[in-house]
PDB file of C-alpha atoms in Angstrom:
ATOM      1  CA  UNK A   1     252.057   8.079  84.235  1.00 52.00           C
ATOM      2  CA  UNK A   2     252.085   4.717  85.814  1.00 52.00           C
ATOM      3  CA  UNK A   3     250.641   3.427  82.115  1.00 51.00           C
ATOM      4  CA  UNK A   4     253.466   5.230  80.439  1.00 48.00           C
ATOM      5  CA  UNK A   5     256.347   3.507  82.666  1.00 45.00           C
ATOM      6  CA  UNK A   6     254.575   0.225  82.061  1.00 47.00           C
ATOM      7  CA  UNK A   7     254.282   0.817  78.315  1.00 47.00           C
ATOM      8  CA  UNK A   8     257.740   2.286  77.907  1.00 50.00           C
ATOM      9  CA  UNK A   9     258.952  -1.234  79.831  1.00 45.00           C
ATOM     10  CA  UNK A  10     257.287  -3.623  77.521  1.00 44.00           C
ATOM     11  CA  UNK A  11     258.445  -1.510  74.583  1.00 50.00           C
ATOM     12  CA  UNK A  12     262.038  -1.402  75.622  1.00 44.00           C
ATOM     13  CA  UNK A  13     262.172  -5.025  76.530  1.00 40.00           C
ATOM     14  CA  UNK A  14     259.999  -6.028  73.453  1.00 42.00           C
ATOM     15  CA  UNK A  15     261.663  -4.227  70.741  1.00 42.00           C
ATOM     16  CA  UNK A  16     263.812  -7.000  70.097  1.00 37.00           C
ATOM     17  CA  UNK A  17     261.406  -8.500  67.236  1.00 37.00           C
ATOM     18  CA  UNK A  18     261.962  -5.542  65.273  1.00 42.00           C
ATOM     19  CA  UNK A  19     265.633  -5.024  65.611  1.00 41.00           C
ATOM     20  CA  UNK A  20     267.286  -5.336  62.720  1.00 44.00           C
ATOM     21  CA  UNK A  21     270.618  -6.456  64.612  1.00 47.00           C
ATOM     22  CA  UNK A  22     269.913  -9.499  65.232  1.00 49.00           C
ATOM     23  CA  UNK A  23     272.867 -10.691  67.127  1.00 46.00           C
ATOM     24  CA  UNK A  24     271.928  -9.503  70.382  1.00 55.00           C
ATOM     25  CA  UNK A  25     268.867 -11.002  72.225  1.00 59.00           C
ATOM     26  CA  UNK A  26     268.134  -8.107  74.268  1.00 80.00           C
ATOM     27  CA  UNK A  27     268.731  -4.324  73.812  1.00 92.00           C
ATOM     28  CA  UNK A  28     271.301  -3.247  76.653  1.00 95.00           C
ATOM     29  CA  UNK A  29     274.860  -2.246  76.849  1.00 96.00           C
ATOM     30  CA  UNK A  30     277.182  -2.715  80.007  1.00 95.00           C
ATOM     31  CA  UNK A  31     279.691  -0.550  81.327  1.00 95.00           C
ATOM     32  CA  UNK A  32     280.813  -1.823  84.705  1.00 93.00           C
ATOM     33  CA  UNK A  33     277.875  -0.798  87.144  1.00 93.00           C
ATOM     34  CA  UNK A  34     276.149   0.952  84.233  1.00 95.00           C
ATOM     35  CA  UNK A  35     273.732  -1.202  82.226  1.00 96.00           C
ATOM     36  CA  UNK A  36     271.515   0.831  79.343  1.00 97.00           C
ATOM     37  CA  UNK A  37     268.762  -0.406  77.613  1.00 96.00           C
ATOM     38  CA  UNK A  38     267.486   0.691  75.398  1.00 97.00           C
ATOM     39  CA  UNK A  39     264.793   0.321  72.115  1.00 94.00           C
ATOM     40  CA  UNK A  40     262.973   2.357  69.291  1.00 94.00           C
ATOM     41  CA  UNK A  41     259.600   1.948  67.300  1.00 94.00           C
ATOM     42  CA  UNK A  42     257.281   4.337  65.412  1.00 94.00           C
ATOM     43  CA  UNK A  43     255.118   6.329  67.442  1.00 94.00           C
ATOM     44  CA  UNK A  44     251.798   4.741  66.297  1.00 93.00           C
ATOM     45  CA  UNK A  45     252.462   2.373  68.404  1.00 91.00           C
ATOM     46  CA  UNK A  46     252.005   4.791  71.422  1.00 92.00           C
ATOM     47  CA  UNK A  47     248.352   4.855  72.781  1.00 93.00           C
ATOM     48  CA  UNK A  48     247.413   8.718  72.496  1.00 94.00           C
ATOM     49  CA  UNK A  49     246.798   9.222  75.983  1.00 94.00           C
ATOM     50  CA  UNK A  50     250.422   8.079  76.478  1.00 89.00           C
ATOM     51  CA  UNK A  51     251.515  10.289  74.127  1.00 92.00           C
ATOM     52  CA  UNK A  52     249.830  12.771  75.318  1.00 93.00           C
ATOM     53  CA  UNK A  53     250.802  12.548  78.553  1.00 89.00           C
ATOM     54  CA  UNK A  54     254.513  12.333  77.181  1.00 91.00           C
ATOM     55  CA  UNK A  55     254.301  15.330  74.769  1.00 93.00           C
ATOM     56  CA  UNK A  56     255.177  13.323  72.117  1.00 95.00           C
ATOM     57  CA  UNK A  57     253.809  13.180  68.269  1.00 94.00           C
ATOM     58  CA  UNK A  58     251.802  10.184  67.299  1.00 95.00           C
ATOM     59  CA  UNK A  59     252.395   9.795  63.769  1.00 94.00           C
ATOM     60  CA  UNK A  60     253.304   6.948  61.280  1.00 93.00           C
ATOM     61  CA  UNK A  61     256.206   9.350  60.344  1.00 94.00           C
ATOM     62  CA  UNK A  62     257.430   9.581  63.568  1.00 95.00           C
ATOM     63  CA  UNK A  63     260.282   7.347  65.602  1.00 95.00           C
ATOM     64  CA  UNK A  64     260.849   7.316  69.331  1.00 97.00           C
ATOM     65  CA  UNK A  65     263.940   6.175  70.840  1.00 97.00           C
ATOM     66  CA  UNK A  66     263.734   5.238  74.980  1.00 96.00           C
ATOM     67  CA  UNK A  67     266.513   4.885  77.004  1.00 97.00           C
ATOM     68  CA  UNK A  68     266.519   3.513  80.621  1.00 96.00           C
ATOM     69  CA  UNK A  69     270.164   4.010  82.436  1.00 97.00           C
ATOM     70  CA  UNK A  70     270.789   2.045  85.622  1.00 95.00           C
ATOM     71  CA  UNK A  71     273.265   1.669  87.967  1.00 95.00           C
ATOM     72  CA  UNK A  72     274.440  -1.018  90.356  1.00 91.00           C
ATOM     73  CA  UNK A  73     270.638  -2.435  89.268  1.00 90.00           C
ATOM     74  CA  UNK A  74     268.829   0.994  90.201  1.00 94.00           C
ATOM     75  CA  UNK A  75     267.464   3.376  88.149  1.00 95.00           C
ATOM     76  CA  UNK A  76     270.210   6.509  87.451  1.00 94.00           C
ATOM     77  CA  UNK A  77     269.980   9.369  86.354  1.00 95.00           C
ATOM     78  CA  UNK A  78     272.515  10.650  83.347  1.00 97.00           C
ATOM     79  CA  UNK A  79     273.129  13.196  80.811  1.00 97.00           C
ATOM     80  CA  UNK A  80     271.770  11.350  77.451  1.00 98.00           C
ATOM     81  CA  UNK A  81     272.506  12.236  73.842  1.00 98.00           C
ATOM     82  CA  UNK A  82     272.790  10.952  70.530  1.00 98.00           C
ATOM     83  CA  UNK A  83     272.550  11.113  66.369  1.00 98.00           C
ATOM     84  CA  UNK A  84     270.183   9.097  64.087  1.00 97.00           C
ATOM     85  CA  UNK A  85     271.443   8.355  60.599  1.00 96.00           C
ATOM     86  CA  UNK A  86     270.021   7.452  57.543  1.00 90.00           C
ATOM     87  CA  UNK A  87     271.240   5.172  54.599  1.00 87.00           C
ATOM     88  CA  UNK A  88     272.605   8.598  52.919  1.00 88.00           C
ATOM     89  CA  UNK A  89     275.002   9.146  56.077  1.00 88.00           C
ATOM     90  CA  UNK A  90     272.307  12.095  56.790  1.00 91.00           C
ATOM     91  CA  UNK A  91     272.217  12.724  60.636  1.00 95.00           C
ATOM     92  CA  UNK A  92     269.435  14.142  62.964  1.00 95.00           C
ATOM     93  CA  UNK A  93     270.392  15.224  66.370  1.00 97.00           C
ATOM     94  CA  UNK A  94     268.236  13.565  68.830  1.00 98.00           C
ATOM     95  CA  UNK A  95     266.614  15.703  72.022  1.00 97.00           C
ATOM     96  CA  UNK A  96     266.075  13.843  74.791  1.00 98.00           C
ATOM     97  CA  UNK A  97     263.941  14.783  77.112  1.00 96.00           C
ATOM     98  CA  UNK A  98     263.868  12.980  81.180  1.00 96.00           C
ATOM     99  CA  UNK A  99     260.443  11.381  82.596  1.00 94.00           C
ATOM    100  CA  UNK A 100     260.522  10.623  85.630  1.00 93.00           C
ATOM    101  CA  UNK A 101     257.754   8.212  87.539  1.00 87.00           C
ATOM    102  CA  UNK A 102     257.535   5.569  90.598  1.00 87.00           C
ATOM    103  CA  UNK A 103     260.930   4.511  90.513  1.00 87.00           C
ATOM    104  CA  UNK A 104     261.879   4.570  86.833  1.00 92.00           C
ATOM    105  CA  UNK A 105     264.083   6.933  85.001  1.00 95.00           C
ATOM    106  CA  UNK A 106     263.484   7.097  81.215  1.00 94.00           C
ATOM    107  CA  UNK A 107     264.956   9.455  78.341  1.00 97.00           C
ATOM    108  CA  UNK A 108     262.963   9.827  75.365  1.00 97.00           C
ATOM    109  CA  UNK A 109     263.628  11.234  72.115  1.00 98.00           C
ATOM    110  CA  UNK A 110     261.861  11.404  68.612  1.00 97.00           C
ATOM    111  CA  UNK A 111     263.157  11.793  64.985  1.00 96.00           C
ATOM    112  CA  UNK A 112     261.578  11.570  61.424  1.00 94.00           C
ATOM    113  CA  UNK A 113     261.020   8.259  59.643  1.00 93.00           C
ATOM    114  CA  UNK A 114     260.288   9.083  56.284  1.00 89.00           C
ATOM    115  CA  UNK A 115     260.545   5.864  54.736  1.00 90.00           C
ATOM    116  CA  UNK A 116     261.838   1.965  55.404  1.00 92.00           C
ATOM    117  CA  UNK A 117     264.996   1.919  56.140  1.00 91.00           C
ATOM    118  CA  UNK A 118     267.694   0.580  58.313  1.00 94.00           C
ATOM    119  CA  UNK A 119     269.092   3.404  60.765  1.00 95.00           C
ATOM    120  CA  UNK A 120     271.941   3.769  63.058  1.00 96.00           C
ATOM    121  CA  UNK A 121     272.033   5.249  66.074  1.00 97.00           C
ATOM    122  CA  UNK A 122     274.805   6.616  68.551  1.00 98.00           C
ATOM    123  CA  UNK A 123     273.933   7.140  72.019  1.00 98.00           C
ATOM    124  CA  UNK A 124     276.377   8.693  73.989  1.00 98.00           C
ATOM    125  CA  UNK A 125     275.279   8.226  78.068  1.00 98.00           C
ATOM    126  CA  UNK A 126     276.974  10.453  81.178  1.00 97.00           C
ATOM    127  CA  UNK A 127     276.232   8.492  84.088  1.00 93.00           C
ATOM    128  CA  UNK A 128     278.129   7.346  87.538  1.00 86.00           C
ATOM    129  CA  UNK A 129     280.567  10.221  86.384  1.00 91.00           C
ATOM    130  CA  UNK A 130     281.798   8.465  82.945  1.00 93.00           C
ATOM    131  CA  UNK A 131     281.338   8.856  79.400  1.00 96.00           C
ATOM    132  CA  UNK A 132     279.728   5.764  77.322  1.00 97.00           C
ATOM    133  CA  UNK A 133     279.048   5.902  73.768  1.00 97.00           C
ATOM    134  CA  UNK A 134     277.023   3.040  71.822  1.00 97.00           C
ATOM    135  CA  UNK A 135     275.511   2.373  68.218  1.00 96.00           C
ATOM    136  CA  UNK A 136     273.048  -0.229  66.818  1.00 96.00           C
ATOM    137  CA  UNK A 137     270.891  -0.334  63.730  1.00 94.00           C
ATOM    138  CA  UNK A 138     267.477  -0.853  63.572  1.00 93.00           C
ATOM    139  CA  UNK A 139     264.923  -1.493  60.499  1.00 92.00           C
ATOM    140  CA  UNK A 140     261.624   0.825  60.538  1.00 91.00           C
ATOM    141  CA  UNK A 141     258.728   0.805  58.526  1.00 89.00           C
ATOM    142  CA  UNK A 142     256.714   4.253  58.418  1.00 85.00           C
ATOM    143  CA  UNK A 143     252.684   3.740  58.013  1.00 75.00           C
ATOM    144  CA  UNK A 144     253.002   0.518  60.128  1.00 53.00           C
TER     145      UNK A 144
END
């Protein structure tokens, strides 16, 4: 699991090379004590063992959002949902699912990539006993 938190890390703090909003040089949101970060890829870019150890599907059709919520600089807990929507205003729930490991909190979630595209997202985040809601867009390229 250790390899997962690490991986997770570098992705969330990495994705920034593929973002497709460009205005903002690293992928967090602020809301008072609560600072989310937060990035998504294609799963091939997952190792299998790490997928396998998250239960998640490795496949060139297949995007992975990860959140990490702190608060007051620690990791929190919080009640994490959201929508991914295509260039056709189509919308896929996203299930997020809470992994836990050595001091790190993380929410993960996948969704279908069928083709390039730009997407949006809205993540809505319950934590420190408030309601935050967020978007961004992000480019992906299935097969890559």
């Amino acid at each position: 699991m250790r390899r997962l938190f690490s991986f997770l890390l570098v992705a969330c703090l990495s994705a920034t090379a593929l973002a497709a909003d460009p205005i903002k040089g690293e992928r967090k949101e602020v809301f008072g004590d609560v600072t989310v970060h937060y990035s998504t890829f294609i799963s091939t870019f997952l190792q299998p063992d790490i997928a396998k150890s998250a239960e998640l599907v490795r496949s060139k059709n297949q995007g992975v959002i990860n959140i990490s919520v702190m608060n007051a600089g620690k990791p929190s807990t919080a009640q994490v949902s959201g929508t991914v929507k295509d260039l056709t205003s189509q919308s896929v729930p996203l299930k997020f699912k809470q992994i836990t490991e050595q001091g790190a909190i993380y929410y993960i979630a996948q969704y279908p990539v069928e083709q390039a595209e730009t997407r949006t997202f809205t993540i809505n985040v319950e934590a420190a006993g408030k309601s935050n809601s967020f978007s961004f867009n992000q480019e992906l390229f299935p097969g890559e």
